[in-house]
Amino acid sequence: MENFQALMQGFELALSMHNILYMILGVLLGIVVGVLPGLGGPNGVAILLPLTFGMDPTSAIILLSSIYWGALFGGAITSILFNIPGEAWSVATTFDGYPMAQQGRAGEALTAAFSASFIGAICGVLLITLVAPLVASFALRFGPAEFFAVYLLTFCSFIGMGRENRGKIGISLCIGFLLAAVGMDSISGDMRMTWGSGELMRGFDFLVVVIGLFGVSEILMTVEEGLEFKGKNARIQMTVVLKTWAQMPRHFVTLVRSCAVGMWMGVTPGGAIAASFMGYGLARRFSRNGRNFGKGEMEGVLAPETAAHAAGTSALLPMLSLGIPGSATAAVLLGGLMIWGLQPGPLLFVEQKDFVWGLIASMYLGNLAGLIIVLLTVPLFAAIMRVPFGMVAPLILMVCAIGAYTIANSIFDIWLMLGFGIVGYVFKKLDYPLAPMVLALVLGDRAEEAFRMAMLGSGGDVGVFAANGLVSTLIVLALTLLLWGPISDLLAKMRGKMATE
Amino acid sequence: MFRPAIALVALASGIGPVMAWEPTRPIEIVVPFSPGGASDQMARTIQGIIQKNSFTKAPIVVVNKPAAAGAEAMMDIKSSAGDPQKLLTTSTGVFLTPMTTKLDLAWTDYTPVAMLAEDAFALWVNAGAPYQSAQDFVEAAKASGAPLKVGGTGSKREDQLIALGVNKAAGINTIYIPHTGGGQASTQLAGQHLDATTNNPAEEVANWRGGATRPLCVFSAEALPYTEKVTEDESWHDIPTCASQGLDVQYQMLRGIFLPGGVTPEQQAYYVDLFTKVSETDEWKEYLERSALLPEFRAGEDFVTYLQGEEEKHRAMLSDAGFLVQ
Amino acid sequence: MTAMDSNEDFDEAVVRPAELDPEADVPGISRRTMEICISGVLVVLGAMVLVDSYGIGAGWSEGLGPESGYFPSRVGWIFLALSVLVLVQAIRRPSDEVFVTVPQLLQVVRVLVPLAVYVALIAPLGIYVASALFIAGFMMIVGGSRWVTVLATAILLPLLAFWVFELQFQVPLPKGPLETALGY
């Protein structure tokens, strides 16, 4: 109850006129930052950070965290409209979001994505509000072996059954792992697969590869089929929001499942990226419409968005109470906290009550403000689909080039983006699935690092992966999910036999 | 393979009151680590101080280039020779990276501006661990069947050199486990997945204050100067030195600023002046105290001599450890 | 709705030319050829991965645990095996399907060439001037827009990008002689 009172005080603090203005300003800026791949959330927050030194810490953190919420919402826009995920956690949103946009259902997809983000974020904030100190210490139980088990679980929930040629799924996964390994190895400091090139030393950045594979290749596909966007005839009405909302209760189970996955992954340091893939993978496997995923199923947008945002929000919990940033944006916020003289860590909740509860209150309000603002922009963004291809395509390509460049200030990365655009075009036409490659690229090096650290610590004993209840449960769960396809087939067969007998 | 560089000549002749040059475009501070780390915090603190006090008209941008353990940032500064609007924040990595990789890099390719501080290291253990002194830790390491696990940042870097130094000085055999950042290592220590870390004070202070970890000793010649209480009853000054506990390992790391090579003496003098002003502000002093950094401002000849001495010291340490590549 | 207006002068270009229909009987590259080429390239890449991984050590090292080539070499073997499998499947498949027809390929090349020229121009001219040229070139190649529209788009979009990136967010992008002349 003490928490509840503190929260109410936090609301009073956050609801002052100038804090609300900061909130709206922050969300708007965040959307701009989220839509342009060259300006990730960390950029927006980092650039404004010095400007906030004069403000009181609570207002400053409200402004900055609103940029964060805005950027999270904005990331879904380009994923759905142009197949270009601005952040790693919106990749899974493209799988069904983009096909929906192509079918002229961009408004519906955007509404679904925004609403799902909101639901996920609110679940995350509720978690923080209710059980903050309790849950935070849970994150400490994760050592290298547990990390590896979480990544394995993510891979297994996503891979396993696919309609494509299994050889090609495997190849795609292997390419992702190998791309992730290129560059300097963080454990030994050795250069891997760079063939003496200074540019490759940095390794392949996820965003460069994804902008190429998804964004550029999509333009090439569109060009090949005639110079026109497929979603051109999108009907633009404000009622699309209400119609989409009317459909959402049908997917209640998916929403709940994704919230649970997201909150769990956010608190354990699995993170939003792993959560979005796992949310999508589980929905595909357990939903009645699972077979249609990838063809423009609304559930396929809801599942990853809810999970990613539940995780992204819950991840602020370890940041505040343990001082571990869950993402690059969170890391910049963390730096900001320190500059204001606030030391994140277990004592923040005790020593800086006003600040913490003001921040938590602003999470509720910032997300609500964000939802309202982005929903109002749905018709505007859906209208982009009606601008002629000849004008939009070069704009998209320019923004892609800027995005690829800004990651490492390197023109070589723009060439790489172009190269991956061609690879994506050829692979799509030959039915090599791209999603496993991206998943392995994002999580591959982390999984490898965790595996090697675990083995190094145990002196080469594989037993560390069954050393305690937590890690062995995770591993068993992962293997069950991997073999779920064959198992459920077997069960169905047995049931069928019983029925005929 | 010390190369006498143009930069040194430029430096010798460049100290003077001539303030002819001023930046016109935004100044970029390149940080060789990811956002949120110690280097990044220093760059952003400097950015804040310069902007708040209007020390320069040009805007300041912080750019993170964390890939390849900082080598990417060093390559970038090397290729920007002659660009006086780019700065590199650096630590001991400025010698370690060239010496432990096959990359064609050397600190003498850059123009040294100023050393801003020295960072200490300490031996940290979980708050619940039975060891009360460095000696207890050494005894435990000797008695333990499986080797104890010591965590730190990066491989073949400062943290690993210290861990190896401890092994050698105490005649024990611990395993070093590299992490991508000090914060990560600190969390692993708090979760008892490690037996100790060799983190900088700033990387552990949150967990120390929160009662999750505690320091056994600092690897410095004397105790840290800050006497204000950090936890309920201890200040940085209260941590004993490792040498006083019979573990004779000493190591401190520089934190400084470099310009690319090929800049003019006027440009260099401008930045020396700028950072002298920064180091005199109250905000900077507060920052040093909060991160338990030691105020060690050096510029000009003094800084170059210091760098040369440090380089030789590290060459010997790396060659002992078998990490020397070039 | 301004988007609607500019759509009017664009209608001719969106009519799908008959030769782009994949069902039509026109020459092209067969899918079988393409499958064989790609899986052949993958086999070579797999071999390269193995050479590199065993070169840096793929075993167990005292003090470092699994060496840096440990993980890539194991993935590399799986990759090589799967690539060979797909190659065999490709050789066995009947050569009926068309991967891409010549007119389709030309269409793709019409976009790919300006794109490559654009990327090549970024270093000497800076990204803003290169983008202006690219947008103008692309719109003219695709056709259907009035020259006023082309000119306005090609000038306004890079200017907008300059305002957002350089002035508002202070993200330094590659600049060329024009920006230097203007003092940026």
mmCIF file with all atom_site columns, N, CA and C in Angstrom, chain A residues 43 46 406-409, chain B residues 27-35 40 43-44 47 60-66 72-73 76 86-89, chain C residues 170-172:
data_model
loop_
_atom_site.group_PDB
_atom_site.id
_atom_site.type_symbol
_atom_site.label_atom_id
_atom_site.label_alt_id
_atom_site.label_comp_id
_atom_site.label_asym_id
_atom_site.label_entity_id
_atom_site.label_seq_id
_atom_site.pdbx_PDB_ins_code
_atom_site.Cartn_x
_atom_site.Cartn_y
_atom_site.Cartn_z
_atom_site.occupancy
_atom_site.B_iso_or_equiv
_atom_site.pdbx_formal_charge
_atom_site.auth_seq_id
_atom_site.auth_comp_id
_atom_site.auth_asym_id
_atom_site.auth_atom_id
_atom_site.pdbx_PDB_model_num
ATOM 1   N N  . ASN A 1 43  ? 20.212 7.927  -30.097 1.00 0.00 ? 43  ASN A N  1
ATOM 2   C CA . ASN A 1 43  ? 20.624 9.218  -30.632 1.00 0.00 ? 43  ASN A CA 1
ATOM 3   C C  . ASN A 1 43  ? 19.786 10.350 -30.087 1.00 0.00 ? 43  ASN A C  1
ATOM 4   N N  . ALA A 1 46  ? 20.412 10.882 -26.454 1.00 0.00 ? 46  ALA A N  1
ATOM 5   C CA . ALA A 1 46  ? 21.759 11.376 -26.179 1.00 0.00 ? 46  ALA A CA 1
ATOM 6   C C  . ALA A 1 46  ? 21.900 12.849 -26.557 1.00 0.00 ? 46  ALA A C  1
ATOM 7   N N  . THR A 1 406 ? 24.994 5.892  -40.705 1.00 0.00 ? 406 THR A N  1
ATOM 8   C CA . THR A 1 406 ? 25.128 6.443  -39.361 1.00 0.00 ? 406 THR A CA 1
ATOM 9   C C  . THR A 1 406 ? 25.507 5.400  -38.311 1.00 0.00 ? 406 THR A C  1
ATOM 10  N N  . ILE A 1 407 ? 25.274 4.118  -38.595 1.00 0.00 ? 407 ILE A N  1
ATOM 11  C CA . ILE A 1 407 ? 25.584 3.111  -37.591 1.00 0.00 ? 407 ILE A CA 1
ATOM 12  C C  . ILE A 1 407 ? 27.049 3.155  -37.206 1.00 0.00 ? 407 ILE A C  1
ATOM 13  N N  . ALA A 1 408 ? 27.928 3.275  -38.193 1.00 0.00 ? 408 ALA A N  1
ATOM 14  C CA . ALA A 1 408 ? 29.346 3.308  -37.851 1.00 0.00 ? 408 ALA A CA 1
ATOM 15  C C  . ALA A 1 408 ? 30.059 4.426  -38.602 1.00 0.00 ? 408 ALA A C  1
ATOM 16  N N  . ASN A 1 409 ? 29.313 5.393  -39.134 1.00 0.00 ? 409 ASN A N  1
ATOM 17  C CA . ASN A 1 409 ? 29.881 6.451  -39.966 1.00 0.00 ? 409 ASN A CA 1
ATOM 18  C C  . ASN A 1 409 ? 30.781 5.874  -41.047 1.00 0.00 ? 409 ASN A C  1
ATOM 19  N N  . ILE B 2 27  ? 32.191 19.767 -32.920 1.00 0.00 ? 27  ILE B N  1
ATOM 20  C CA . ILE B 2 27  ? 33.309 18.947 -32.452 1.00 0.00 ? 27  ILE B CA 1
ATOM 21  C C  . ILE B 2 27  ? 32.766 17.562 -32.118 1.00 0.00 ? 27  ILE B C  1
ATOM 22  N N  . GLU B 2 28  ? 33.409 16.535 -32.681 1.00 0.00 ? 28  GLU B N  1
ATOM 23  C CA . GLU B 2 28  ? 32.951 15.164 -32.441 1.00 0.00 ? 28  GLU B CA 1
ATOM 24  C C  . GLU B 2 28  ? 33.854 14.513 -31.400 1.00 0.00 ? 28  GLU B C  1
ATOM 25  N N  . ILE B 2 29  ? 33.281 14.015 -30.324 1.00 0.00 ? 29  ILE B N  1
ATOM 26  C CA . ILE B 2 29  ? 34.089 13.245 -29.377 1.00 0.00 ? 29  ILE B CA 1
ATOM 27  C C  . ILE B 2 29  ? 33.807 11.771 -29.649 1.00 0.00 ? 29  ILE B C  1
ATOM 28  N N  . VAL B 2 30  ? 34.830 11.044 -30.114 1.00 0.00 ? 30  VAL B N  1
ATOM 29  C CA . VAL B 2 30  ? 34.648 9.632  -30.425 1.00 0.00 ? 30  VAL B CA 1
ATOM 30  C C  . VAL B 2 30  ? 34.968 8.810  -29.180 1.00 0.00 ? 30  VAL B C  1
ATOM 31  N N  . VAL B 2 31  ? 33.991 7.985  -28.767 1.00 0.00 ? 31  VAL B N  1
ATOM 32  C CA . VAL B 2 31  ? 34.173 7.148  -27.588 1.00 0.00 ? 31  VAL B CA 1
ATOM 33  C C  . VAL B 2 31  ? 34.368 5.714  -28.058 1.00 0.00 ? 31  VAL B C  1
ATOM 34  N N  . PRO B 2 32  ? 35.476 5.068  -27.689 1.00 0.00 ? 32  PRO B N  1
ATOM 35  C CA . PRO B 2 32  ? 35.730 3.720  -28.203 1.00 0.00 ? 32  PRO B CA 1
ATOM 36  C C  . PRO B 2 32  ? 34.951 2.629  -27.468 1.00 0.00 ? 32  PRO B C  1
ATOM 37  N N  . PHE B 2 33  ? 33.949 2.986  -26.660 1.00 0.00 ? 33  PHE B N  1
ATOM 38  C CA . PHE B 2 33  ? 33.153 1.977  -25.959 1.00 0.00 ? 33  PHE B CA 1
ATOM 39  C C  . PHE B 2 33  ? 31.673 2.295  -26.121 1.00 0.00 ? 33  PHE B C  1
ATOM 40  N N  . SER B 2 34  ? 30.822 1.398  -25.657 1.00 0.00 ? 34  SER B N  1
ATOM 41  C CA . SER B 2 34  ? 29.394 1.584  -25.879 1.00 0.00 ? 34  SER B CA 1
ATOM 42  C C  . SER B 2 34  ? 28.817 2.608  -24.895 1.00 0.00 ? 34  SER B C  1
ATOM 43  N N  . PRO B 2 35  ? 27.615 3.127  -25.227 1.00 0.00 ? 35  PRO B N  1
ATOM 44  C CA . PRO B 2 35  ? 27.004 4.124  -24.351 1.00 0.00 ? 35  PRO B CA 1
ATOM 45  C C  . PRO B 2 35  ? 26.816 3.567  -22.946 1.00 0.00 ? 35  PRO B C  1
ATOM 46  N N  . ASP B 2 40  ? 32.252 6.558  -21.868 1.00 0.00 ? 40  ASP B N  1
ATOM 47  C CA . ASP B 2 40  ? 31.114 7.290  -22.394 1.00 0.00 ? 40  ASP B CA 1
ATOM 48  C C  . ASP B 2 40  ? 30.632 8.328  -21.378 1.00 0.00 ? 40  ASP B C  1
ATOM 49  N N  . ALA B 2 43  ? 32.931 11.279 -21.513 1.00 0.00 ? 43  ALA B N  1
ATOM 50  C CA . ALA B 2 43  ? 32.717 12.116 -22.696 1.00 0.00 ? 43  ALA B CA 1
ATOM 51  C C  . ALA B 2 43  ? 31.456 12.950 -22.532 1.00 0.00 ? 43  ALA B C  1
ATOM 52  N N  . ARG B 2 44  ? 30.402 12.355 -22.016 1.00 0.00 ? 44  ARG B N  1
ATOM 53  C CA . ARG B 2 44  ? 29.144 13.093 -21.891 1.00 0.00 ? 44  ARG B CA 1
ATOM 54  C C  . ARG B 2 44  ? 29.211 14.123 -20.766 1.00 0.00 ? 44  ARG B C  1
ATOM 55  N N  . GLN B 2 47  ? 31.020 16.956 -22.401 1.00 0.00 ? 47  GLN B N  1
ATOM 56  C CA . GLN B 2 47  ? 30.076 17.606 -23.314 1.00 0.00 ? 47  GLN B CA 1
ATOM 57  C C  . GLN B 2 47  ? 29.170 18.549 -22.524 1.00 0.00 ? 47  GLN B C  1
ATOM 58  N N  . ILE B 2 60  ? 28.828 20.220 -29.604 1.00 0.00 ? 60  ILE B N  1
ATOM 59  C CA . ILE B 2 60  ? 29.645 19.031 -29.335 1.00 0.00 ? 60  ILE B CA 1
ATOM 60  C C  . ILE B 2 60  ? 28.796 17.786 -29.485 1.00 0.00 ? 60  ILE B C  1
ATOM 61  N N  . VAL B 2 61  ? 29.303 16.808 -30.216 1.00 0.00 ? 61  VAL B N  1
ATOM 62  C CA . VAL B 2 61  ? 28.569 15.578 -30.458 1.00 0.00 ? 61  VAL B CA 1
ATOM 63  C C  . VAL B 2 61  ? 29.388 14.412 -29.926 1.00 0.00 ? 61  VAL B C  1
ATOM 64  N N  . VAL B 2 62  ? 28.737 13.490 -29.216 1.00 0.00 ? 62  VAL B N  1
ATOM 65  C CA . VAL B 2 62  ? 29.446 12.295 -28.757 1.00 0.00 ? 62  VAL B CA 1
ATOM 66  C C  . VAL B 2 62  ? 29.078 11.134 -29.689 1.00 0.00 ? 62  VAL B C  1
ATOM 67  N N  . VAL B 2 63  ? 30.079 10.476 -30.248 1.00 0.00 ? 63  VAL B N  1
ATOM 68  C CA . VAL B 2 63  ? 29.848 9.360  -31.168 1.00 0.00 ? 63  VAL B CA 1
ATOM 69  C C  . VAL B 2 63  ? 30.468 8.096  -30.569 1.00 0.00 ? 63  VAL B C  1
ATOM 70  N N  . ASN B 2 64  ? 29.685 7.019  -30.426 1.00 0.00 ? 64  ASN B N  1
ATOM 71  C CA . ASN B 2 64  ? 30.232 5.776  -29.871 1.00 0.00 ? 64  ASN B CA 1
ATOM 72  C C  . ASN B 2 64  ? 30.663 4.845  -30.994 1.00 0.00 ? 64  ASN B C  1
ATOM 73  N N  . LYS B 2 65  ? 31.891 4.342  -30.907 1.00 0.00 ? 65  LYS B N  1
ATOM 74  C CA . LYS B 2 65  ? 32.365 3.344  -31.873 1.00 0.00 ? 65  LYS B CA 1
ATOM 75  C C  . LYS B 2 65  ? 32.958 2.179  -31.094 1.00 0.00 ? 65  LYS B C  1
ATOM 76  N N  . PRO B 2 66  ? 32.083 1.326  -30.567 1.00 0.00 ? 66  PRO B N  1
ATOM 77  C CA . PRO B 2 66  ? 32.565 0.314  -29.628 1.00 0.00 ? 66  PRO B CA 1
ATOM 78  C C  . PRO B 2 66  ? 33.125 -0.946 -30.283 1.00 0.00 ? 66  PRO B C  1
ATOM 79  N N  . GLU B 2 72  ? 38.080 0.008  -33.643 1.00 0.00 ? 72  GLU B N  1
ATOM 80  C CA . GLU B 2 72  ? 37.349 0.720  -34.685 1.00 0.00 ? 72  GLU B CA 1
ATOM 81  C C  . GLU B 2 72  ? 37.508 2.231  -34.515 1.00 0.00 ? 72  GLU B C  1
ATOM 82  N N  . ALA B 2 73  ? 37.347 2.697  -33.279 1.00 0.00 ? 73  ALA B N  1
ATOM 83  C CA . ALA B 2 73  ? 37.470 4.131  -33.016 1.00 0.00 ? 73  ALA B CA 1
ATOM 84  C C  . ALA B 2 73  ? 38.879 4.601  -33.324 1.00 0.00 ? 73  ALA B C  1
ATOM 85  N N  . ASP B 2 76  ? 39.341 4.919  -36.966 1.00 0.00 ? 76  ASP B N  1
ATOM 86  C CA . ASP B 2 76  ? 38.604 6.077  -37.464 1.00 0.00 ? 76  ASP B CA 1
ATOM 87  C C  . ASP B 2 76  ? 39.416 7.348  -37.247 1.00 0.00 ? 76  ASP B C  1
ATOM 88  N N  . LYS B 2 86  ? 37.792 16.542 -34.325 1.00 0.00 ? 86  LYS B N  1
ATOM 89  C CA . LYS B 2 86  ? 37.516 15.193 -33.846 1.00 0.00 ? 86  LYS B CA 1
ATOM 90  C C  . LYS B 2 86  ? 38.402 14.885 -32.657 1.00 0.00 ? 86  LYS B C  1
ATOM 91  N N  . LEU B 2 87  ? 37.817 14.359 -31.589 1.00 0.00 ? 87  LEU B N  1
ATOM 92  C CA . LEU B 2 87  ? 38.605 14.012 -30.415 1.00 0.00 ? 87  LEU B CA 1
ATOM 93  C C  . LEU B 2 87  ? 38.359 12.548 -30.083 1.00 0.00 ? 87  LEU B C  1
ATOM 94  N N  . LEU B 2 88  ? 39.347 11.912 -29.474 1.00 0.00 ? 88  LEU B N  1
ATOM 95  C CA . LEU B 2 88  ? 39.198 10.517 -29.049 1.00 0.00 ? 88  LEU B CA 1
ATOM 96  C C  . LEU B 2 88  ? 39.382 10.461 -27.540 1.00 0.00 ? 88  LEU B C  1
ATOM 97  N N  . THR B 2 89  ? 38.402 9.911  -26.823 1.00 0.00 ? 89  THR B N  1
ATOM 98  C CA . THR B 2 89  ? 38.634 9.694  -25.399 1.00 0.00 ? 89  THR B CA 1
ATOM 99  C C  . THR B 2 89  ? 39.319 8.356  -25.313 1.00 0.00 ? 89  THR B C  1
ATOM 100 N N  . GLN C 3 170 ? 22.158 16.892 -35.129 1.00 0.00 ? 170 GLN C N  1
ATOM 101 C CA . GLN C 3 170 ? 23.623 16.943 -35.131 1.00 0.00 ? 170 GLN C CA 1
ATOM 102 C C  . GLN C 3 170 ? 24.260 15.593 -35.428 1.00 0.00 ? 170 GLN C C  1
ATOM 103 N N  . VAL C 3 171 ? 23.665 14.866 -36.378 1.00 0.00 ? 171 VAL C N  1
ATOM 104 C CA . VAL C 3 171 ? 24.284 13.615 -36.813 1.00 0.00 ? 171 VAL C CA 1
ATOM 105 C C  . VAL C 3 171 ? 25.151 13.953 -38.021 1.00 0.00 ? 171 VAL C C  1
ATOM 106 N N  . PRO C 3 172 ? 26.470 13.819 -37.900 1.00 0.00 ? 172 PRO C N  1
ATOM 107 C CA . PRO C 3 172 ? 27.313 14.182 -39.034 1.00 0.00 ? 172 PRO C CA 1
ATOM 108 C C  . PRO C 3 172 ? 27.228 13.147 -40.152 1.00 0.00 ? 172 PRO C C  1
#
